[in-house]
Coordinates of C-alpha atoms in Angstrom, one line a residue:
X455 CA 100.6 120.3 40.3
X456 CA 98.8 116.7 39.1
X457 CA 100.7 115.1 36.5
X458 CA 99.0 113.1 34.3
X459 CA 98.4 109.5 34.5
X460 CA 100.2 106.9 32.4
X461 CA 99.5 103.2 31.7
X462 CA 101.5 100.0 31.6
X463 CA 100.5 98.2 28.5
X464 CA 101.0 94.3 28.6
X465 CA 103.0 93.6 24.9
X466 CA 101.7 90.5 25.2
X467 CA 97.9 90.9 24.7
X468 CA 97.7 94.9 24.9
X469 CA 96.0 95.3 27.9
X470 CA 96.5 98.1 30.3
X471 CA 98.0 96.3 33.3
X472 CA 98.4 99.5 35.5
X473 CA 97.2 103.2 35.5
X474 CA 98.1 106.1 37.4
X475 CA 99.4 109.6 37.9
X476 CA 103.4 110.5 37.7
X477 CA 104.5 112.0 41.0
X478 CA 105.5 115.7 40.2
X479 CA 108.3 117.3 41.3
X480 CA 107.0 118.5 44.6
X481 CA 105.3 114.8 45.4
X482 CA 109.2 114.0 44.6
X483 CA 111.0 116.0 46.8
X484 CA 108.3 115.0 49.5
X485 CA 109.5 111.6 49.2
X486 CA 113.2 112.9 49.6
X487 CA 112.5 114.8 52.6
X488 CA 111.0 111.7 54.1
X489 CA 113.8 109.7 53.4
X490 CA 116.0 112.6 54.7
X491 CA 114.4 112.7 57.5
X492 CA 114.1 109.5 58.6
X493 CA 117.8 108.5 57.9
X494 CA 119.3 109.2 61.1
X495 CA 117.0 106.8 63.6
X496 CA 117.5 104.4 60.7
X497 CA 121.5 104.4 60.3
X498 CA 121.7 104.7 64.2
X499 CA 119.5 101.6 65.1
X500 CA 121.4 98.0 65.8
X501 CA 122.2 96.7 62.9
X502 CA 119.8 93.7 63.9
X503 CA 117.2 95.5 63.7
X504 CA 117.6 96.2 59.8
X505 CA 118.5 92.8 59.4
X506 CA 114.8 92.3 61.0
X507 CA 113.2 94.4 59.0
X508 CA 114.9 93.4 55.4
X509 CA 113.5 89.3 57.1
X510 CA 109.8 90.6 57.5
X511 CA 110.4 91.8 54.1
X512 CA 111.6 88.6 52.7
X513 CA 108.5 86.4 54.5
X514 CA 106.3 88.7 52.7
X515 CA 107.9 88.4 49.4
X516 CA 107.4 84.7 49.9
X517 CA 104.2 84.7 51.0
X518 CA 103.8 87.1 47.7
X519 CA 105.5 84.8 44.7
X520 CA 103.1 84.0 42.5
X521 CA 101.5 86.7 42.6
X522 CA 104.5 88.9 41.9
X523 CA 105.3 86.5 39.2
X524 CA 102.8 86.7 37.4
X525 CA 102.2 90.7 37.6
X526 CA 105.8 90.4 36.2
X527 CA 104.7 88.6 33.3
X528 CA 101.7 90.7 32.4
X529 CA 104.2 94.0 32.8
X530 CA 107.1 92.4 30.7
X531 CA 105.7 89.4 28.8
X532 CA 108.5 87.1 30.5
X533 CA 107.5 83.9 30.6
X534 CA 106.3 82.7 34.0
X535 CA 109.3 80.2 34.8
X536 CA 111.3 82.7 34.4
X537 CA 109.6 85.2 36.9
X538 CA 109.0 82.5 39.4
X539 CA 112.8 82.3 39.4
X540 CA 112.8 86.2 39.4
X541 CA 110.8 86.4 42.9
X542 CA 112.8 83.2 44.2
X543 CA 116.1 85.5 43.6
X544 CA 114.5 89.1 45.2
X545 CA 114.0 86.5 48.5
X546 CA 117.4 85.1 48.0
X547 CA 119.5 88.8 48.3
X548 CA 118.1 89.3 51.7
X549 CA 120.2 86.1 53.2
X550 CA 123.1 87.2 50.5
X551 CA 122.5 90.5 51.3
X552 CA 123.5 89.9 54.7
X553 CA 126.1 87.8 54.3
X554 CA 127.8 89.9 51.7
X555 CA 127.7 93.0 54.5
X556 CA 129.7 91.1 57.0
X557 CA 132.4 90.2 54.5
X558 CA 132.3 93.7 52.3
X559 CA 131.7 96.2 55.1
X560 CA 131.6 94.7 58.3
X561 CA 133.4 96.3 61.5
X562 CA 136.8 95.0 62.5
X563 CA 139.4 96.2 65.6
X564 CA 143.2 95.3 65.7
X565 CA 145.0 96.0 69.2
X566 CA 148.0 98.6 69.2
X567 CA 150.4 99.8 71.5
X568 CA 148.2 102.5 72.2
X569 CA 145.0 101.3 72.5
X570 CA 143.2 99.9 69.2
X571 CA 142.4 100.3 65.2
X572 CA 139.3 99.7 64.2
X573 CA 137.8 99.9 60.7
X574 CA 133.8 100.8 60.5
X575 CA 130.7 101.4 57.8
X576 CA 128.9 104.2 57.5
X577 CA 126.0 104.7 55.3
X578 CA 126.0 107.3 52.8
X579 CA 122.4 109.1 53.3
X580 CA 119.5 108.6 50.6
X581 CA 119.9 106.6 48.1
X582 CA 118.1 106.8 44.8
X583 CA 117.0 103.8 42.9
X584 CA 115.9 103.7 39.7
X585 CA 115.1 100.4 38.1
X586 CA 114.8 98.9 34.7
X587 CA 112.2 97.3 32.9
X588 CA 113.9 93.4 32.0
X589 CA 114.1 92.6 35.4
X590 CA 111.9 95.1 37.5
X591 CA 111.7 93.2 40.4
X592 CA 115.2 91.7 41.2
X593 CA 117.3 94.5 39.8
X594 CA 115.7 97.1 41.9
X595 CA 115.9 94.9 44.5
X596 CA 119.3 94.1 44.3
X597 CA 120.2 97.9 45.2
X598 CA 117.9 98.5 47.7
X599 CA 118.0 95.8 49.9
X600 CA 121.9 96.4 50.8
X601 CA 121.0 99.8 51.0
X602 CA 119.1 99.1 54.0
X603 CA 121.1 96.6 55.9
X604 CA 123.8 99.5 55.2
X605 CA 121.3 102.2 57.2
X606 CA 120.5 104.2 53.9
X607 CA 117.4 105.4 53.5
X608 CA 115.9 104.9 49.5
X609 CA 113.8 106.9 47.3
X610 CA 112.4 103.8 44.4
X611 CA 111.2 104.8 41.0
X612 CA 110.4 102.0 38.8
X613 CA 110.9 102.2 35.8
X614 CA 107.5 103.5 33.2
X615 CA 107.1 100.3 31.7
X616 CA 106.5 98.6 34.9
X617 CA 104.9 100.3 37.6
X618 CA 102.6 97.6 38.7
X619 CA 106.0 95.3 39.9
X620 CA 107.0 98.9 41.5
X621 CA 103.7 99.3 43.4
X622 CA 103.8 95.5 44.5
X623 CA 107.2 96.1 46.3
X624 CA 106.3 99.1 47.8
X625 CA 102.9 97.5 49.6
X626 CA 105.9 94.7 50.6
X627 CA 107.6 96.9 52.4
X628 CA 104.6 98.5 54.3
X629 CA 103.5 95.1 55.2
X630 CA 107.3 94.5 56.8
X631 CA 106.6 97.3 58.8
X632 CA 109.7 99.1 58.5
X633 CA 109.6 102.8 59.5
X634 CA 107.7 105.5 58.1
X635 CA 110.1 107.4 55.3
X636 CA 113.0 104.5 54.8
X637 CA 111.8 103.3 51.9
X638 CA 110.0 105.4 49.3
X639 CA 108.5 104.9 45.9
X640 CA 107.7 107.6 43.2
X641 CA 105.8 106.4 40.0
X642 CA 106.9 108.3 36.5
X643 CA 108.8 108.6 33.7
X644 CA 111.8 110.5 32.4
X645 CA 110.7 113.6 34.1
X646 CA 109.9 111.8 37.5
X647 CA 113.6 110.5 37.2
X648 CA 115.3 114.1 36.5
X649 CA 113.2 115.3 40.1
X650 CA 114.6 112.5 42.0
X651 CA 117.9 113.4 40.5
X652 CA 117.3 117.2 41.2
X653 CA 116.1 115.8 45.3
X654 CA 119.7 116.2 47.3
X655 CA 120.2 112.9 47.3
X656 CA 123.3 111.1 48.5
X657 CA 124.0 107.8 46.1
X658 CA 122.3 106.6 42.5
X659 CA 121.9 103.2 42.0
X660 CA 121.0 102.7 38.2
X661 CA 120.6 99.9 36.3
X662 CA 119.8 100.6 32.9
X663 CA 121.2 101.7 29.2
X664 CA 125.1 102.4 28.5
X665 CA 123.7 106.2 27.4
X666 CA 121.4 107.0 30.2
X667 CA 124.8 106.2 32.4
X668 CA 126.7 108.1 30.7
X669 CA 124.4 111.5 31.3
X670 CA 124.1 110.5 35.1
X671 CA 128.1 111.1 35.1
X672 CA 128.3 114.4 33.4
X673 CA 125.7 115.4 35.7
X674 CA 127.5 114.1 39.0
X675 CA 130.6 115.9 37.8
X676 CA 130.8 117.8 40.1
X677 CA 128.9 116.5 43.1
X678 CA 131.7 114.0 43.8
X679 CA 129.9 113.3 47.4
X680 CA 127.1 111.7 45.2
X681 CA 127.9 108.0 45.1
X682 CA 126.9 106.3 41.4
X683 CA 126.5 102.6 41.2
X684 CA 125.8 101.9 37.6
X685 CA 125.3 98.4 36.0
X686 CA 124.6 98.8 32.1
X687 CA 124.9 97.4 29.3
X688 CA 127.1 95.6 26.8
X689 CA 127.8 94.5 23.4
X690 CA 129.2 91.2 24.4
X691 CA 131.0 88.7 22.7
X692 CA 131.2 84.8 22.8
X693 CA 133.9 83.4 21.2
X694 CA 133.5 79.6 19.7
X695 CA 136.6 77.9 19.3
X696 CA 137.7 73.8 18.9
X697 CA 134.8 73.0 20.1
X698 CA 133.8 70.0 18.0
X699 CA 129.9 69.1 19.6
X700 CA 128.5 71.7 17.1
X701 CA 125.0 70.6 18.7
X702 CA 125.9 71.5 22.6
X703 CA 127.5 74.5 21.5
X704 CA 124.4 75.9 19.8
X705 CA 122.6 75.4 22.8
X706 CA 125.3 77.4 24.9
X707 CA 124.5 79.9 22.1
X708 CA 120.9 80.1 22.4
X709 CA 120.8 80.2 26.0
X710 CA 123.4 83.4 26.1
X711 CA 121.5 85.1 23.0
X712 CA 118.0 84.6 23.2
X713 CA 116.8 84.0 26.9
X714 CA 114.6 86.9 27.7
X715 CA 113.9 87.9 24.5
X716 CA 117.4 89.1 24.4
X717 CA 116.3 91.5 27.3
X718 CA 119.2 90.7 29.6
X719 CA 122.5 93.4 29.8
X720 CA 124.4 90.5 29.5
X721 CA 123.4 88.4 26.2
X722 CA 125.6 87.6 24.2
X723 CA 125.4 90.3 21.2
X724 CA 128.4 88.7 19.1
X725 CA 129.0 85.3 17.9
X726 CA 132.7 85.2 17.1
X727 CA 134.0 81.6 15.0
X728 CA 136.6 80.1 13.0
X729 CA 136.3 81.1 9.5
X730 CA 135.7 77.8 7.0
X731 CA 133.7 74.6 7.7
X732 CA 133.7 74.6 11.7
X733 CA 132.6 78.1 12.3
X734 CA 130.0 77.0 9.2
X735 CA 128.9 73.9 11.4
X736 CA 128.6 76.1 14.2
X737 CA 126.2 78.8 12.6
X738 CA 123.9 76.0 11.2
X739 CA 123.5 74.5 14.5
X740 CA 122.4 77.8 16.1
X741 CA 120.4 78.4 13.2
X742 CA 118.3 75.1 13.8
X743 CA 118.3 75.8 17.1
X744 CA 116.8 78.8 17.2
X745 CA 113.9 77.3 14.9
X746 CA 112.8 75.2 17.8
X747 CA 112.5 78.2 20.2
X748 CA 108.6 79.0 21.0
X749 CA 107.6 82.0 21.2
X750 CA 104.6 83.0 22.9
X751 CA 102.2 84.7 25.7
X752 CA 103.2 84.1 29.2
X753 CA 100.6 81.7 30.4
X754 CA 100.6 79.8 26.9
X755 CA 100.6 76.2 26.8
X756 CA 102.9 74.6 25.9
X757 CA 105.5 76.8 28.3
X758 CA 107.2 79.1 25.9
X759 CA 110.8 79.6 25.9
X760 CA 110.6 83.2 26.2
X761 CA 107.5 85.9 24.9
X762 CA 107.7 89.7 23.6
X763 CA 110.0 92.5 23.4
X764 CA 108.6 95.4 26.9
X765 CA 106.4 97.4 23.8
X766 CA 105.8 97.4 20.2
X767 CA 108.1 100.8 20.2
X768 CA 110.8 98.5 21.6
X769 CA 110.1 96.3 18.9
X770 CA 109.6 98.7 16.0
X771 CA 113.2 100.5 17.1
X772 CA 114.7 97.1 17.2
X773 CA 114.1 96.0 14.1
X774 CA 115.2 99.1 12.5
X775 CA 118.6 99.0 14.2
X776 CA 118.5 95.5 12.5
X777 CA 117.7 96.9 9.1
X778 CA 120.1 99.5 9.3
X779 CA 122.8 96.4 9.6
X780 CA 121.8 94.2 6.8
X781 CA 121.8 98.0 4.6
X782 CA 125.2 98.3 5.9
X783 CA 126.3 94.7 4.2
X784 CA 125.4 92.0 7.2
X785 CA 124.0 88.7 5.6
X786 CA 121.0 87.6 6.6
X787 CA 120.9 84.2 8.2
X788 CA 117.5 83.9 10.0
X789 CA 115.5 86.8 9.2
X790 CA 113.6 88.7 12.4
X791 CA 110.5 90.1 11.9
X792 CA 106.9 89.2 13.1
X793 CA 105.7 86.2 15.0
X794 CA 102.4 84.5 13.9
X795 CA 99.5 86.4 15.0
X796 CA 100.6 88.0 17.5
X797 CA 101.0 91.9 18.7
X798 CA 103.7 94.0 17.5
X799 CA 105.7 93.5 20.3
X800 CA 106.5 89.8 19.1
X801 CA 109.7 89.8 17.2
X802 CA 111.3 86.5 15.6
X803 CA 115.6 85.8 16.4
X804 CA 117.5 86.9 14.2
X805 CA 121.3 86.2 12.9
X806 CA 123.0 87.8 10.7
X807 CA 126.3 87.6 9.6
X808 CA 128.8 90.8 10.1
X809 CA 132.2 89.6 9.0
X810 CA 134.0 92.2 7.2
X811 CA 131.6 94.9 7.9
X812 CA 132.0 98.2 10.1
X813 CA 128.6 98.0 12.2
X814 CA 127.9 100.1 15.0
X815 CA 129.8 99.4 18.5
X816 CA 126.1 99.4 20.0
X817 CA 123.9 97.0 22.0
X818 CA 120.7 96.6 20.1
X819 CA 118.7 95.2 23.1
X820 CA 116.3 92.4 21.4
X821 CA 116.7 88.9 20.5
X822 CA 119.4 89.4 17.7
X823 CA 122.9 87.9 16.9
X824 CA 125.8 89.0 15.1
X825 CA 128.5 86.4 13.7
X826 CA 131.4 87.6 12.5
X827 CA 134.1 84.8 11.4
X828 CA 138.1 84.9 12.1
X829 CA 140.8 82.8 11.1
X830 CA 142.6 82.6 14.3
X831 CA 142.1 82.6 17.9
X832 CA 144.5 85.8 18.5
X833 CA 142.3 87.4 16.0
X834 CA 139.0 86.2 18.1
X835 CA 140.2 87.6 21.1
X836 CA 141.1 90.9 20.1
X837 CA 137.5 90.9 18.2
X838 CA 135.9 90.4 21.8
X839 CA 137.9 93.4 22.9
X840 CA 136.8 95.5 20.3
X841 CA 133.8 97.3 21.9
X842 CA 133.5 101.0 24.3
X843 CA 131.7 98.1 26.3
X844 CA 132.8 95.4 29.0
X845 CA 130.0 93.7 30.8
X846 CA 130.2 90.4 30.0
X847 CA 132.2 87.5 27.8
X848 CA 131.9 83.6 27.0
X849 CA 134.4 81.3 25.5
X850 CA 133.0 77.7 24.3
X851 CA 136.1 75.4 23.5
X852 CA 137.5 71.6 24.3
X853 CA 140.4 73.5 24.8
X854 CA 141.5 74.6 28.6
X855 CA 144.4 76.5 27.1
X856 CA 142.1 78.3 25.3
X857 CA 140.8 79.5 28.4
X858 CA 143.8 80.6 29.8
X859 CA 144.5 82.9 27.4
X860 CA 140.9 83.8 26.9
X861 CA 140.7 84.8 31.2
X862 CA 143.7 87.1 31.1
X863 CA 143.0 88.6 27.7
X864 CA 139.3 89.6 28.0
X865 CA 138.0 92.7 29.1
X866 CA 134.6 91.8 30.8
X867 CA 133.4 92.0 34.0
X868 CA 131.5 88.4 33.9
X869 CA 133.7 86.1 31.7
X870 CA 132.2 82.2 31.4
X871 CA 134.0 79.0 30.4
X872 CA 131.5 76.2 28.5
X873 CA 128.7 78.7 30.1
X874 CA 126.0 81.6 28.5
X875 CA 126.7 84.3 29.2
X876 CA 123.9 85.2 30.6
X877 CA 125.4 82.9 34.1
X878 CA 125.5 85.0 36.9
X879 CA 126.1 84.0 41.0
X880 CA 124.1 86.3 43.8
X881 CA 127.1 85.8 45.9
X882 CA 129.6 87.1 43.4
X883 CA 129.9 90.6 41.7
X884 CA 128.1 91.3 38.7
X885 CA 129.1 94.4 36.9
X886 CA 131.6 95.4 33.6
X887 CA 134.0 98.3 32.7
X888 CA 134.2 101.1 30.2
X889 CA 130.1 101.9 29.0
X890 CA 129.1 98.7 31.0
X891 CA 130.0 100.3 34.6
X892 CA 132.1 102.4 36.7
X893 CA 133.7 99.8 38.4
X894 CA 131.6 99.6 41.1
X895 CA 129.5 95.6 40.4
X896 CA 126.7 94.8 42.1
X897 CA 125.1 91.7 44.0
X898 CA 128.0 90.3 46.1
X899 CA 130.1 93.9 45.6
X900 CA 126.5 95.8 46.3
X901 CA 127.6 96.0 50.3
X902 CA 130.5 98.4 48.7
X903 CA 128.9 101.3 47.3
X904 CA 126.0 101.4 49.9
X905 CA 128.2 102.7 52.8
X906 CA 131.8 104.5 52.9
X907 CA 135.1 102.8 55.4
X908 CA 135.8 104.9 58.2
X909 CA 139.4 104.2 60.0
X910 CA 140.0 104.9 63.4
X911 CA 142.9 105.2 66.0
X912 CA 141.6 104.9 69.2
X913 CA 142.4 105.0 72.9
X914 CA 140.9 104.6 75.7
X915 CA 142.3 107.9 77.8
X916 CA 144.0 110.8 77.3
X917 CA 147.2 110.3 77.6
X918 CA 150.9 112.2 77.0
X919 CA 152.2 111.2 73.4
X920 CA 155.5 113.6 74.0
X921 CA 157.6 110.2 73.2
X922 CA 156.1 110.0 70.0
X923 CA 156.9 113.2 69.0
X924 CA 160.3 114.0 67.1
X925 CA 162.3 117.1 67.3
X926 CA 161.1 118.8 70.2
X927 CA 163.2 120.9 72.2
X928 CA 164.2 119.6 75.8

């Protein structure tokens, strides 16, 4: 059966970017059995040898950049510094990727009386991928590449909105020359997604919305053999508190809202501040702020700080979610709506103001901010922690006993001090609790979910253990 083709649409300019067919089902389960069957001459082969192959891989991504970058920007609109960075970080997992195996899931052996313990790491089987749009390069990336140190074999559908990035990394990997059926990519949508689901895979690594993991567990129920990694998203807080540089604070602000378009799991959602004139001082300095912020095409001069939402749908759905807020009672501080001239998919910041209002526990994914105002800290910190979500969490304040109390109090998986939010380490887990996760992080923890411990008592003969054994007759 040929499925029909789809396009990737740049928001920025409207331009079809990419066009091709969906893989159907069977074209799917193709790609399974590939993966299937070239698993076990992959997770048998000396570990250097992956290690090689994942190092071609990297040269090529190098050799790649600006390329990739910029077919980033035309999929997503991001501005180009930021997905320059975005290529300098899928290079960067390789080495971390490495690293992160030895410490995570390495092999280790402890003499005994009896011969030896040793602990190994065993891959899981195939692994299937699916990435998001924000970052549709690195994200992606960030599963897969551990997946193959690890000896999994990976079935890769990109996400719809950017299947250009998608087809970029697969001709990577061909050029790395790694072995026919070890890495796999599918093109498609939602339905493309349910096949690889419906494959017989081993492990899903998902990055993506809070809802969309929430169906993948109901339908793992009751494959428990199915290993789900699953880094979604948040409505996450930033508390502001005795802080008295209202100036550096709004930037702090800015940079954990905004970046991205707000297109990051882990923005800051939430602006929590002292009720009366500091919190005031606050809000007006992210207000002005914001005004500075240029927003434009990709390859506009001068640079802009960040460009569109990933489609005008995006947009249109965004602002209503905003709408349905300020009908609910939120004041309007900085009104969203559109930029210039520009396509739909341009959307201005907005704030708005939520104190006393019951607005929906949900992550509206889009350069918006919610203040709501407290009149103590206590009262701050239990606002944080009132959200199904957990991903991420920022406390601005002069105050390092603020801190302390903020660090054992949150619940948040990436908690900053005097940081965005939006802060995150390659060699440190990334990941949250509740709707953000299932406690399994990626980047630094990534080594953990893509192969299972095995324990072993070994000896090196066969030998009589009747001394060991109690209760036996003479």
């Amino acid at each position: 059966m040929t499925m029909p083709p789809f396009k990737s649409i740049d928001p920025a300019t409207g331009e079809t970017v990419w066009e091709g067919p969906a893989a159907s089902p069977a074209e799917v389960q193709a790609a399974a059995d590939r993966a299937r069957a070239a698993f076990p001459d992959w997770a048998d082969r000396p570990r250097q040898d992956r290690i090689d192959a994942v190092k071609r891989y990297q040269a090529v991504l190098r050799d790649r950049a600006p390329r990739m970058a910029e077919a980033i920007s035309r999929e997503t609109g991001k501005a180009l510094w930021e997905t320059t960075a975005e290529l300098g970080a899928m290079a960067g997992k390789v080495d971390i990727s490495i690293r992160a195996y030895d410490e995570r899931t390495g092999e280790r052996t402890a003499e005994t009386g009896f011969g030896h313990a040793t602990l190994r790491h065993r891959p899981h089987g195939v692994a299937a991928v699916l990435g998001p749009f924000n970052f549709p390069g690195h994200l992606p990336n960030g599963h897969i590449v551990p997946a193959l140190l690890a000896g999994d074999t990976v079935v890769f559908k990109p996400s719809e909105e950017t299947p250009l990035i998608g087809q970029l990394m697969a001709e990577a990997f061909v050029e790395a020359d790694l072995p026919t059926g070890v890495i796999n990519v599918v093109q498609g949508g939602r339905d493309t997604g349910a096949a690889l689901l419906d494959s017989g895979i081993d492990a899903l690594m998902f990055t993506g919305s809070g809802a969309a993991g929430a169906h993948f567990r109901r339908k793992f129920a009751d494959d428990p053999h199915v290993i789900l990694a699953l880094e979604l998203g948040g409505n996450n807080p930033l508390v502001v508190w005795d802080a008295a540089d209202a100036e550096a604070v709004a930037g702090i602000v800015v940079q954990s809202a905004f970046v991205t378009t707000g297109q990051r799991c882990s923005c800051a959602r939430r602006l929590i501040v002292p009720e009366g004139p500091q919190g005031d001082a606050i809000v007006e300095a992210v207000a002005a702020f914001v005004d500075r912020l240029i927003l434009a095409p990709w390859n506009s001069t001068p640079e802009p700080y960040a460009g569109p939402l990933i489609s005008q749908k995006a947009a249109e759905a965004a602002l209503q979610a905003l709408q349905d807020r300020i009908a609910m009672g939120a004041r309007v501080i900085r009104a969203s709506g559109p930029v210039d001239n520009l396509p739909g998919a341009f959307v201005k910041p907005a704030i708005i103001d939520v104190t006393g209002v019951a607005v929906p526990d949900e992550e509206m994914f889009a350069p918006f901010l919610s203040v709501t105002r407290v009149g103590s800290f206590d009262a701050a910190i239990a606002e944080a922690n009132a959200t199904r979500y957990g991903l991420s969490a920022g406390l601005v304040s002069d105050d390092p006993a603020n801190w302390d109390r903020f660090i054992r109090r949150i619940r948040a998986g990436v908690v900053n001090f005097n940081r965005p939010t939006t802060g995150a380490a390659g060699d440190m887990p990334f990941g949250g609790l509740g709707a953000s996760g299932n406690h399994r992080p990626s980047a630094w923890y990534a080594a953990d979910y893509c192969a299972y411990p095995v324990a072993s008592f070994e000896a090196g003969a066969v030998r009589n253990i009747e001394s060991e054994i109690k209760g036996l007759r003479p």
